[in-house]
Coordinates of C-alpha atoms in Angstrom, one line a residue:
Chain V
M485 CA -36.0 0.5 -24.6
T486 CA -32.2 0.3 -24.7
P487 CA -30.8 -2.8 -23.0
M488 CA -28.4 -1.9 -20.0
V489 CA -25.8 -4.2 -21.4
K490 CA -25.6 -5.6 -24.9
S491 CA -22.8 -8.0 -25.6
E492 CA -22.2 -9.2 -29.6
G493 CA -19.7 -11.6 -30.5
V494 CA -17.4 -10.5 -27.7
H495 CA -14.0 -12.2 -27.9
K496 CA -11.1 -12.2 -25.4
S497 CA -7.7 -13.7 -25.2
F498 CA -4.9 -13.7 -22.7
G499 CA -1.8 -14.3 -24.8
A500 CA -2.5 -17.6 -26.7
T501 CA -5.5 -18.5 -24.2
H502 CA -8.8 -17.8 -25.9
V503 CA -11.1 -17.0 -23.0
L504 CA -14.3 -15.8 -24.4
K505 CA -15.3 -17.0 -27.8
G506 CA -18.2 -15.0 -29.0
I507 CA -20.5 -13.9 -26.3
D508 CA -24.2 -12.8 -27.3
L509 CA -26.1 -11.5 -24.6
E510 CA -28.6 -8.8 -23.5
V511 CA -29.4 -7.6 -20.0
A512 CA -32.7 -5.3 -19.6
P513 CA -32.9 -2.7 -17.0
R514 CA -34.0 -3.7 -13.5
E515 CA -33.1 -7.4 -14.6
V516 CA -31.3 -9.5 -12.1
F517 CA -28.8 -11.5 -14.5
C518 CA -27.0 -14.7 -13.2
L519 CA -23.8 -16.1 -14.7
V520 CA -22.8 -19.7 -13.8
G521 CA -20.5 -22.2 -15.0
P522 CA -17.6 -24.1 -14.1
S523 CA -14.3 -22.2 -13.2
G524 CA -12.4 -21.2 -16.1
S525 CA -15.5 -20.7 -18.1
G526 CA -14.9 -17.0 -18.8
K527 CA -17.8 -15.6 -16.6
S528 CA -15.5 -13.5 -14.4
T529 CA -13.5 -12.3 -17.4
F530 CA -16.7 -11.4 -19.1
L531 CA -17.8 -9.5 -16.1
R532 CA -14.8 -7.4 -16.1
C533 CA -15.0 -6.6 -19.5
I534 CA -18.1 -4.8 -18.9
N535 CA -16.6 -2.0 -16.7
H536 CA -13.3 -2.4 -19.1
L537 CA -11.1 -3.8 -16.6
E538 CA -10.4 -6.2 -19.4
K539 CA -10.1 -5.0 -23.0
I540 CA -12.1 -7.1 -25.5
N541 CA -10.4 -8.3 -28.6
A542 CA -13.4 -8.4 -30.9
G543 CA -17.2 -7.8 -30.9
R544 CA -19.1 -5.0 -29.5
L545 CA -20.0 -4.4 -25.9
S546 CA -22.1 -1.5 -24.7
V547 CA -23.5 -0.2 -21.3
D548 CA -26.9 1.9 -21.5
G549 CA -26.1 2.3 -25.3
Q550 CA -22.7 3.5 -25.0
L551 CA -19.6 1.4 -26.2
V552 CA -17.4 0.4 -23.3
G553 CA -14.0 1.7 -23.7
Y554 CA -14.4 3.0 -27.2
R555 CA -15.9 5.6 -29.4
Q556 CA -17.3 4.8 -32.9
K557 CA -16.9 7.5 -35.6
G558 CA -18.1 6.3 -38.8
D559 CA -16.7 2.9 -39.3
K560 CA -13.7 3.6 -37.1
L561 CA -13.2 2.8 -33.4
Y562 CA -11.3 5.3 -31.1
E563 CA -9.9 4.2 -27.9
L564 CA -11.2 6.4 -25.0
K565 CA -8.8 8.3 -22.9
E566 CA -8.1 7.4 -19.4
R567 CA -10.2 10.1 -18.1
E568 CA -13.2 9.0 -20.4
V569 CA -12.8 5.4 -19.3
A570 CA -13.0 6.5 -15.5
A571 CA -16.2 8.5 -16.3
Q572 CA -17.8 5.4 -17.8
R573 CA -16.8 3.3 -14.9
R574 CA -18.5 5.6 -12.3
D575 CA -22.1 4.4 -13.3
I576 CA -21.2 0.8 -12.8
G577 CA -20.6 -0.7 -9.5
M578 CA -18.4 -3.6 -8.9
V579 CA -18.4 -6.1 -5.9
F580 CA -15.2 -8.5 -5.8
Q581 CA -14.9 -12.0 -4.6
R582 CA -12.0 -10.8 -2.4
F583 CA -13.7 -7.8 -1.2
N584 CA -11.1 -5.4 -2.0
L585 CA -11.7 -2.9 0.5
F586 CA -9.0 -0.2 1.1
P587 CA -7.6 -1.4 4.2
H588 CA -6.1 2.0 5.5
M589 CA -9.7 3.6 5.6
T590 CA -12.3 2.9 8.0
A591 CA -15.7 1.5 6.7
V592 CA -17.4 4.9 6.5
E593 CA -14.1 6.3 4.8
N594 CA -14.1 3.4 2.2
V595 CA -17.7 4.3 1.2
M596 CA -17.1 8.1 1.0
E597 CA -14.1 7.8 -0.9
A598 CA -15.3 7.8 -4.5
P599 CA -18.1 10.3 -4.0
V600 CA -15.5 12.6 -2.3
Q601 CA -12.6 12.0 -4.9
V602 CA -14.5 11.5 -8.1
K603 CA -17.8 13.3 -7.6
R604 CA -16.1 16.1 -5.7
E605 CA -19.0 15.7 -3.1
S606 CA -18.4 17.6 0.1
K607 CA -17.1 15.5 2.9
A608 CA -20.0 16.2 5.3
A609 CA -22.7 15.3 2.6
A610 CA -20.7 12.1 1.6
R611 CA -20.2 11.0 5.3
E612 CA -24.0 11.5 5.9
R613 CA -24.8 9.4 3.0
A614 CA -22.1 6.7 3.6
V615 CA -23.5 6.2 7.2
K616 CA -27.1 5.9 5.6
L617 CA -25.9 3.3 3.2
L618 CA -23.9 1.3 5.7
D619 CA -27.2 1.3 8.0
R620 CA -28.8 -0.1 4.9
V621 CA -26.6 -3.0 4.9
G622 CA -26.9 -3.5 8.4
L623 CA -23.6 -2.0 9.5
G624 CA -24.6 1.3 11.1
D625 CA -22.6 0.3 14.2
K626 CA -19.4 -0.5 12.5
T627 CA -18.9 2.8 10.7
N628 CA -15.5 3.4 12.3
N629 CA -13.9 0.1 12.1
Y630 CA -11.1 -0.8 9.9
P631 CA -11.5 -3.6 7.3
A632 CA -9.4 -6.0 9.5
Q633 CA -11.4 -5.5 12.4
L634 CA -14.7 -6.9 10.3
S635 CA -15.8 -10.5 9.5
G636 CA -15.7 -11.5 5.8
G637 CA -19.5 -11.0 5.5
Q638 CA -19.5 -7.5 7.1
Q639 CA -16.4 -6.7 4.7
Q640 CA -18.5 -7.5 1.8
R641 CA -21.4 -5.7 2.8
V642 CA -19.2 -2.6 3.3
A643 CA -17.8 -3.2 -0.3
I644 CA -21.5 -3.4 -1.7
A645 CA -22.2 0.0 0.3
R646 CA -19.1 1.5 -1.4
A647 CA -20.4 0.7 -4.7
L648 CA -23.6 1.9 -4.2
A649 CA -22.5 5.2 -3.0
M650 CA -21.6 6.1 -6.7
Q651 CA -25.4 5.6 -7.3
P652 CA -24.6 3.1 -10.1
K653 CA -27.0 2.1 -12.7
L654 CA -25.6 -1.2 -13.0
M655 CA -24.1 -3.5 -10.4
L656 CA -21.6 -6.2 -11.3
F657 CA -20.8 -8.9 -8.6
D658 CA -18.0 -11.3 -9.1
E659 CA -18.7 -14.4 -7.0
P660 CA -19.5 -12.1 -4.1
T661 CA -20.0 -15.1 -1.5
S662 CA -17.3 -17.5 -2.7
A663 CA -14.6 -16.3 -0.3
L664 CA -17.0 -16.4 2.7
D665 CA -17.7 -18.8 5.5
P666 CA -21.0 -20.7 4.8
E667 CA -22.5 -19.1 7.9
L668 CA -22.0 -15.6 6.4
V669 CA -23.1 -16.3 3.0
G670 CA -26.7 -15.5 4.0
E671 CA -26.2 -11.8 5.2
V672 CA -24.7 -10.9 1.8
L673 CA -27.4 -12.5 -0.1
D674 CA -29.8 -10.7 2.0
V675 CA -28.5 -7.3 1.0
M676 CA -28.4 -8.3 -2.7
R677 CA -32.0 -9.5 -2.4
G678 CA -32.9 -6.1 -1.1
L679 CA -31.0 -4.4 -3.9
A680 CA -33.0 -6.4 -6.3
E681 CA -36.4 -5.6 -5.0
D682 CA -35.3 -2.1 -5.2
G683 CA -35.0 -2.6 -8.9
M684 CA -31.2 -2.5 -9.4
T685 CA -29.7 -3.8 -12.5
M686 CA -27.5 -6.5 -11.4
I687 CA -25.3 -9.2 -13.2
V688 CA -24.1 -11.8 -10.7
V689 CA -21.3 -14.3 -11.4
T690 CA -22.3 -16.9 -8.6
H691 CA -22.3 -20.6 -7.5
E692 CA -25.3 -19.8 -5.3
M693 CA -28.0 -21.7 -7.3
G694 CA -30.6 -21.0 -4.5
F695 CA -30.0 -17.4 -4.9
A696 CA -30.1 -17.6 -8.8
R697 CA -33.5 -19.4 -8.6
E698 CA -35.1 -17.3 -6.1
V699 CA -33.9 -13.8 -7.1
G700 CA -32.6 -14.3 -11.0
D701 CA -34.9 -12.9 -13.8
S702 CA -32.7 -14.7 -16.1
I703 CA -29.6 -17.1 -16.0
V704 CA -27.0 -17.9 -18.4
F705 CA -24.8 -21.2 -18.1
M706 CA -21.2 -20.7 -19.7
D707 CA -18.5 -23.3 -20.5
D708 CA -15.2 -22.8 -22.3
G709 CA -15.9 -19.2 -23.4
V710 CA -19.2 -19.8 -25.1
V711 CA -22.9 -19.4 -23.7
V712 CA -24.1 -22.9 -23.5
E713 CA -27.8 -22.1 -22.2
S714 CA -29.8 -19.3 -21.2
G715 CA -33.3 -18.6 -20.1
H716 CA -35.3 -18.3 -16.8
P717 CA -33.6 -19.4 -13.9
R718 CA -36.4 -22.0 -13.0
E719 CA -36.3 -23.3 -16.3
V720 CA -32.8 -23.8 -16.8
L721 CA -32.1 -25.0 -13.3
T722 CA -35.0 -27.7 -13.2
N723 CA -34.7 -28.7 -16.8
P724 CA -31.7 -28.0 -18.5
R725 CA -31.5 -28.9 -22.3
H726 CA -27.8 -29.5 -22.8
E727 CA -25.8 -32.3 -21.4
R728 CA -23.0 -29.9 -20.4
T729 CA -25.4 -27.9 -18.3
K730 CA -27.1 -31.3 -16.9
S731 CA -23.6 -32.5 -15.4
F732 CA -22.4 -29.2 -14.0
L733 CA -25.8 -28.6 -12.0
S734 CA -25.9 -32.5 -11.0
K735 CA -22.7 -31.3 -9.1
V736 CA -23.4 -28.2 -7.6
L737 CA -27.0 -28.5 -6.9
Chain F
M1329 CA -1.1 -33.3 44.9
T1330 CA 1.2 -31.6 42.4
V1331 CA 3.7 -33.6 40.3
P1332 CA 6.9 -31.7 39.1
T1333 CA 7.1 -32.2 35.6
E1334 CA 9.9 -31.0 32.9
K1335 CA 7.3 -28.8 30.9
A1336 CA 8.4 -25.5 29.9
G1337 CA 6.0 -22.6 30.4
P1338 CA 2.7 -22.7 32.1
E1339 CA -0.3 -23.3 30.2
E1340 CA -3.9 -22.3 30.6
T1341 CA -6.4 -24.9 31.2
P1342 CA -9.2 -24.9 28.8
P1343 CA -12.6 -24.3 30.7
G1344 CA -14.8 -27.3 30.3
S1345 CA -18.0 -28.7 31.6
R1346 CA -16.0 -31.2 34.1
P1347 CA -14.4 -29.4 37.1
A1348 CA -11.1 -27.9 35.9
P1349 CA -8.1 -29.9 36.3
E1350 CA -5.3 -28.6 38.5
A1351 CA -3.2 -25.9 36.9
I1352 CA 0.2 -27.1 36.1
R1353 CA 2.9 -26.0 38.4
A1354 CA 6.2 -27.0 36.6
I1355 CA 9.7 -26.1 37.6
P1356 CA 10.8 -24.0 34.4
V1357 CA 14.0 -25.1 32.0
R1358 CA 16.8 -23.7 33.5
H1359 CA 18.6 -21.4 31.2
Y1360 CA 22.4 -21.8 31.9
G1361 CA 23.4 -20.4 28.7
R1362 CA 22.2 -17.0 29.8
W1363 CA 24.3 -16.8 33.1
I1364 CA 27.3 -17.7 31.0
S1365 CA 26.7 -15.2 28.4
T1366 CA 26.2 -12.5 31.0
L1367 CA 29.5 -13.3 32.4
V1368 CA 31.4 -13.3 29.3
V1369 CA 29.8 -10.0 28.2
L1370 CA 30.5 -8.2 31.5
A1371 CA 34.1 -9.4 31.4
L1372 CA 34.4 -8.0 27.5
V1373 CA 32.8 -4.6 28.6
Y1374 CA 35.2 -4.3 31.5
L1375 CA 38.3 -4.8 29.1
I1376 CA 37.1 -2.5 26.7
L1377 CA 36.3 0.2 29.3
N1378 CA 39.6 -0.5 31.1
A1379 CA 41.4 0.0 27.8
F1380 CA 39.8 3.2 26.9
A1381 CA 40.2 4.6 30.3
G1382 CA 43.9 3.9 30.1
A1383 CA 44.4 5.5 26.7
D1384 CA 46.0 8.6 26.1
V1385 CA 42.5 10.8 25.9
N1386 CA 41.5 13.8 27.4
Y1387 CA 37.8 13.1 28.2
G1388 CA 37.5 16.3 29.8
A1389 CA 37.7 18.2 26.5
I1390 CA 34.7 16.6 25.2
P1391 CA 32.0 18.2 27.6
D1392 CA 33.9 21.3 27.2
F1393 CA 33.2 21.5 23.4
L1394 CA 30.1 19.6 23.3
L1395 CA 27.7 22.7 23.2
S1396 CA 30.3 25.2 21.8
A1397 CA 28.9 27.5 19.2
S1398 CA 30.8 26.2 16.4
V1399 CA 29.9 22.7 17.1
L1400 CA 26.2 23.4 17.3
E1401 CA 26.4 25.3 14.0
G1402 CA 27.9 22.1 12.5
L1403 CA 25.2 20.2 14.0
G1404 CA 22.7 22.4 12.6
A1405 CA 24.3 22.3 9.2
T1406 CA 24.4 18.6 9.3
V1407 CA 20.5 18.2 10.2
L1408 CA 19.7 20.9 7.6
I1409 CA 21.3 19.3 4.6
S1410 CA 20.2 15.8 5.6
L1411 CA 16.7 16.8 5.8
L1412 CA 16.7 18.9 2.5
A1413 CA 18.5 16.3 0.7
M1414 CA 16.2 13.7 2.0
A1415 CA 13.2 15.9 1.0
I1416 CA 14.7 16.0 -2.6
G1417 CA 15.4 12.4 -2.6
L1418 CA 12.0 11.5 -1.4
V1419 CA 10.2 13.7 -3.9
L1420 CA 12.3 12.9 -6.8
G1421 CA 12.2 9.3 -5.7
V1422 CA 8.4 8.9 -5.9
V1423 CA 8.5 10.5 -9.4
L1424 CA 11.4 8.2 -10.7
A1425 CA 9.4 5.3 -9.2
V1426 CA 6.2 6.3 -10.8
M1427 CA 8.1 7.1 -14.2
R1428 CA 9.9 3.6 -13.9
L1429 CA 6.5 1.7 -13.7
S1430 CA 4.6 3.7 -16.4
K1431 CA 3.6 2.1 -19.5
N1432 CA 5.5 5.0 -21.4
P1433 CA 8.8 3.3 -22.5
V1434 CA 10.5 6.7 -22.9
T1435 CA 9.8 7.8 -19.3
S1436 CA 10.6 4.3 -17.7
S1437 CA 13.9 4.1 -19.5
V1438 CA 15.0 7.6 -18.4
A1439 CA 14.1 6.6 -14.7
W1440 CA 16.0 3.4 -15.6
T1441 CA 19.2 5.4 -16.7
Y1442 CA 18.9 7.9 -13.9
V1443 CA 19.0 5.3 -11.2
W1444 CA 21.8 3.3 -13.1
L1445 CA 24.0 6.4 -13.3
F1446 CA 23.6 7.9 -9.8
R1447 CA 23.5 4.5 -8.1
G1448 CA 26.5 3.1 -10.0
T1449 CA 29.0 5.9 -9.2
P1450 CA 30.4 6.8 -5.6
V1451 CA 28.5 9.9 -4.0
Y1452 CA 31.8 11.1 -2.9
V1453 CA 32.9 11.5 -6.5
Q1454 CA 29.6 13.0 -7.5
L1455 CA 29.9 15.7 -4.7
M1456 CA 33.4 16.6 -6.0
I1457 CA 31.9 17.0 -9.5
W1458 CA 29.2 19.2 -8.3
F1459 CA 31.5 21.3 -6.3
N1460 CA 33.9 21.6 -9.4
L1461 CA 31.2 22.3 -11.9
A1462 CA 32.5 25.6 -12.7
L1463 CA 35.5 24.1 -14.2
I1464 CA 33.4 23.0 -17.0
F1465 CA 30.6 25.2 -17.0
P1466 CA 31.7 28.7 -15.9
Y1467 CA 28.2 30.2 -16.2
I1468 CA 25.0 28.8 -15.2
N1469 CA 22.1 30.0 -17.3
L1470 CA 18.5 28.7 -16.5
G1471 CA 16.6 31.2 -18.6
F1472 CA 15.1 33.0 -15.6
Y1473 CA 18.5 32.6 -13.8
R1474 CA 22.0 33.6 -14.8
D1475 CA 25.2 33.8 -12.7
E1476 CA 28.5 32.6 -12.5
M1477 CA 28.8 29.0 -11.7
S1478 CA 31.3 29.6 -8.8
D1479 CA 29.0 31.8 -7.1
F1480 CA 25.9 29.5 -7.7
M1481 CA 27.5 26.2 -6.7
T1482 CA 28.5 27.2 -3.1
P1483 CA 29.5 24.3 -0.8
F1484 CA 25.7 24.1 0.5
M1485 CA 24.3 23.9 -3.1
A1486 CA 27.3 21.2 -4.0
A1487 CA 26.1 19.1 -0.9
L1488 CA 22.4 19.6 -1.5
L1489 CA 22.3 18.5 -5.1
G1490 CA 25.1 15.8 -4.6
L1491 CA 23.3 14.1 -1.7
G1492 CA 19.8 14.9 -2.8
L1493 CA 20.2 13.4 -6.3
N1494 CA 22.2 10.5 -5.1
E1495 CA 19.4 9.7 -2.6
A1496 CA 16.7 10.1 -5.2
A1497 CA 18.2 7.0 -7.1
Y1498 CA 18.0 4.6 -3.9
M1499 CA 14.6 6.2 -2.9
S1500 CA 13.1 5.6 -6.3
E1501 CA 13.9 1.9 -5.9
I1502 CA 12.4 1.5 -2.4
V1503 CA 9.3 3.6 -3.5
R1504 CA 9.0 1.0 -6.4
A1505 CA 9.1 -1.8 -4.2
G1506 CA 6.6 -0.5 -2.1
I1507 CA 4.1 0.2 -5.0
Q1508 CA 4.7 -3.2 -6.1
S1509 CA 3.8 -4.7 -2.7
V1510 CA 0.3 -3.5 -2.9
D1511 CA -2.4 -5.9 -4.0
E1512 CA -3.6 -5.6 -7.6
G1513 CA -7.1 -5.9 -6.2
Q1514 CA -6.8 -2.6 -4.8
T1515 CA -6.0 -0.7 -8.1
E1516 CA -8.8 -2.4 -9.7
A1517 CA -11.3 -1.6 -7.0
S1518 CA -10.3 1.9 -7.1
H1519 CA -10.5 1.9 -11.1
A1520 CA -14.0 0.3 -10.7
L1521 CA -15.3 3.2 -8.6
G1522 CA -14.1 5.5 -11.4
M1523 CA -11.0 6.7 -9.8
T1524 CA -8.3 7.9 -12.4
Q1525 CA -4.7 6.4 -12.5
G1526 CA -3.2 9.4 -10.4
K1527 CA -5.9 9.4 -8.0
T1528 CA -5.7 5.6 -7.5
L1529 CA -1.9 6.3 -7.0
R1530 CA -2.5 9.0 -4.4
R1531 CA -5.2 7.6 -2.4
V1532 CA -4.9 4.1 -2.5
V1533 CA -1.9 2.7 -3.5
L1534 CA 0.9 5.0 -1.9
P1535 CA -0.7 5.1 1.4
Q1536 CA -0.6 1.2 1.6
A1537 CA 3.0 1.3 0.0
M1538 CA 4.1 3.6 2.9
R1539 CA 4.2 0.6 5.3
V1540 CA 6.8 -1.0 3.1
I1541 CA 8.3 2.3 2.2
V1542 CA 9.0 3.8 5.6
P1543 CA 11.2 1.3 7.4
P1544 CA 14.0 1.3 4.6
T1545 CA 13.6 5.2 4.2
G1546 CA 14.4 5.5 7.9
N1547 CA 17.5 3.7 7.2
E1548 CA 18.4 5.7 4.3
F1549 CA 17.8 8.8 6.5
L1550 CA 20.2 7.7 9.1
N1551 CA 22.6 6.8 6.3
M1552 CA 22.2 10.3 5.2
L1553 CA 22.9 12.0 8.4
K1554 CA 26.2 10.1 8.4
T1555 CA 27.2 10.5 4.7
S1556 CA 26.7 14.2 4.9
A1557 CA 30.1 14.2 6.4
L1558 CA 31.6 13.4 3.1
A1559 CA 30.4 16.5 1.9
A1560 CA 32.8 18.1 4.4
S1561 CA 36.2 17.0 2.4
A1562 CA 34.4 16.6 -1.0
A1563 CA 32.7 20.2 -1.1
Q1564 CA 34.1 22.1 2.1
Y1565 CA 30.5 22.0 3.5
E1566 CA 30.8 23.0 7.2
E1567 CA 29.1 20.2 9.0
L1568 CA 29.2 18.6 12.3
L1569 CA 32.3 16.5 11.6
L1570 CA 34.4 19.5 9.8
S1571 CA 33.4 21.7 12.6
A1572 CA 34.6 19.3 15.4
Q1573 CA 37.8 18.6 13.4
N1574 CA 38.5 22.5 13.0
I1575 CA 38.3 22.6 16.8
G1576 CA 40.6 19.6 17.2
R1577 CA 43.0 21.1 15.0
V1578 CA 43.3 24.5 16.9
S1579 CA 43.1 23.0 20.4
G1580 CA 45.2 19.7 19.7
A1581 CA 42.6 17.5 21.1
V1582 CA 42.1 15.7 17.7
V1583 CA 40.8 12.2 18.9
E1584 CA 38.7 13.9 21.5
M1585 CA 36.7 15.9 18.8
L1586 CA 36.3 12.7 16.9
F1587 CA 34.5 11.3 20.0
L1588 CA 32.6 14.3 20.3
A1589 CA 31.4 14.0 16.6
V1590 CA 30.6 10.3 17.2
L1591 CA 28.6 11.2 20.5
W1592 CA 26.4 13.8 18.4
Y1593 CA 25.7 11.4 15.6
L1594 CA 24.7 8.9 18.1
I1595 CA 22.4 11.4 19.6
L1596 CA 20.8 12.3 16.1
T1597 CA 20.3 8.8 14.9
S1598 CA 18.7 7.9 18.4
F1599 CA 16.5 10.9 18.0
F1600 CA 15.2 10.3 14.3
S1601 CA 15.0 6.4 15.1
I1602 CA 12.3 7.4 17.6
G1603 CA 10.5 9.4 15.1
Q1604 CA 10.7 6.5 12.7
F1605 CA 8.9 4.3 15.3
Y1606 CA 5.9 6.5 15.4
L1607 CA 5.9 6.9 11.6
E1608 CA 5.6 3.1 11.2
R1609 CA 3.0 2.9 13.8
Y1610 CA 0.8 5.5 12.1
Y1611 CA 1.0 3.7 8.7
A1612 CA 0.3 0.5 10.2
R1613 CA -3.1 1.6 11.0
G1614 CA -5.8 -0.6 9.5
S1615 CA -3.4 -3.3 8.6
L1616 CA -3.0 -4.5 12.2
R1617 CA -5.8 -5.1 14.7
Q1618 CA -3.8 -3.6 17.4
L1619 CA -1.2 -1.3 17.1
P1620 CA 2.2 -2.0 18.7
L1621 CA 2.6 -0.1 22.2
T1622 CA 4.6 3.0 22.3
P1623 CA 7.6 2.9 24.6
W1624 CA 5.8 4.9 26.8
Q1625 CA 2.8 2.8 26.9
K1626 CA 5.3 -0.4 27.6
I1627 CA 6.8 1.1 30.5
K1628 CA 3.2 1.6 32.0
V1629 CA 2.5 -2.1 31.2
N1630 CA 5.6 -3.2 32.8
V1631 CA 5.3 -1.3 36.0
A1632 CA 1.8 -2.2 36.3
G1633 CA 2.4 -5.9 35.8
F1634 CA 5.8 -6.1 37.4
G1635 CA 6.9 -9.6 38.1
N1636 CA 4.0 -10.8 36.2
R1637 CA 6.2 -12.4 33.4
G1638 CA 4.8 -14.4 30.5
G1639 CA 2.1 -13.6 28.2
L1640 CA 3.8 -11.2 25.9
G1641 CA 7.3 -12.6 24.7

């Protein structure tokens, strides 16, 4: 079975700052894969490399057997055209820490936008599906609200519905609950839990260790651009082997 | 018992479990400055009106010509050239802004040079050069279109090109500022959904940039209505000012006709300012929880709550 995501020796620098120093990992289909670590460890950057929001400098990164952002012919790599990169991204949903909803569109318009503009779905069909998706994340009564009229938790749930509207095979979550009031974290995690139960492949950068332990199939602890420790969440979170993992977990748990 | 205090403005008492304390009924601060300034302004207005009333101006001539055929024709010409030149400025301005921001070094330096050239020279000179283009290029040959330049470069064409191309330079800077004001996260979210650069710009970035773009564009348009008067002397384009001046020359009411032009310019700019208000209101949707009231709604609120001051400042 081809892994959903395969990363081999991925390096990434911003100018002189070396952020990723050789990341090797594999994510299986239907797996919930949690990335944890201190801020600045490179976990968000790695997530953004998976849908080519950031270009990697070395190594190989592929999604569902396809190289991200490049095409290999013989031993030469060719950069993909903008249109081809966009096509690759269609199948990868992403949810951001700051929601990044389109503020000039209502909730339902946010969800319809990509199916109509990218997949050329009819507006009526896209709207019908969008309303169903908003219903699924518990916002069936907020379809015509603008993002500014929604709470943080509601905005993040709209953002999840927006990503799901493209029927992705992989969902990336970049600290989806870090910008939320503690009270609102639960409603977003509930939606993510539901997604995991439906068999969605998910890569989640998070500080919610409870979620990782309960829903995660595997966990990776990153620090300073390298994978320090990986394994099953219960194993890693209760019996960390590395000192660095121990000291990090003692602070967040 | 109420104790008069010197606190300004009534304040709502928060609801509590205990019986609500008595509402404060304070004597408001007296604004003597407002009374004094009112008197000063009234005196100045009286002096100015008095001066103009005593001036050697035949005010009766203004209403006589206000709606005369040639004035209305000039008015139409002013509005027409302003709208068309603004349309050119807007479209070309967006194109130049996108070129300027593109990663392609050729297109971005072309856009930079264009803005440098047109923003760096007086529009009056540009208008004169367009109008006199026949002196250096006697013929125009665009492949599909050939003509003598003097036939092609009518006063209308010279005014249109001169004003429109100059405006594009200014508009491109306004559009660029608008595009750069939109949060980077919006572009990322749009790209993550599989939208291309062009779609992102059209569907996500520009609609949000409009909030920043519209107010200075309204400014530009009012400027355009007035600057179009330069096309009269630089390119013999018969717009409002020129037709008013022509009447003045014939009838001898020179200053009166200038006043007439002033009156029409004020009417025009007021009219288009109202349009700008509604345009800004439209592009504010989503970014404000409550849209600002239209003047009409404000009147209704004020009439309903007359005498009920406070609350909304």
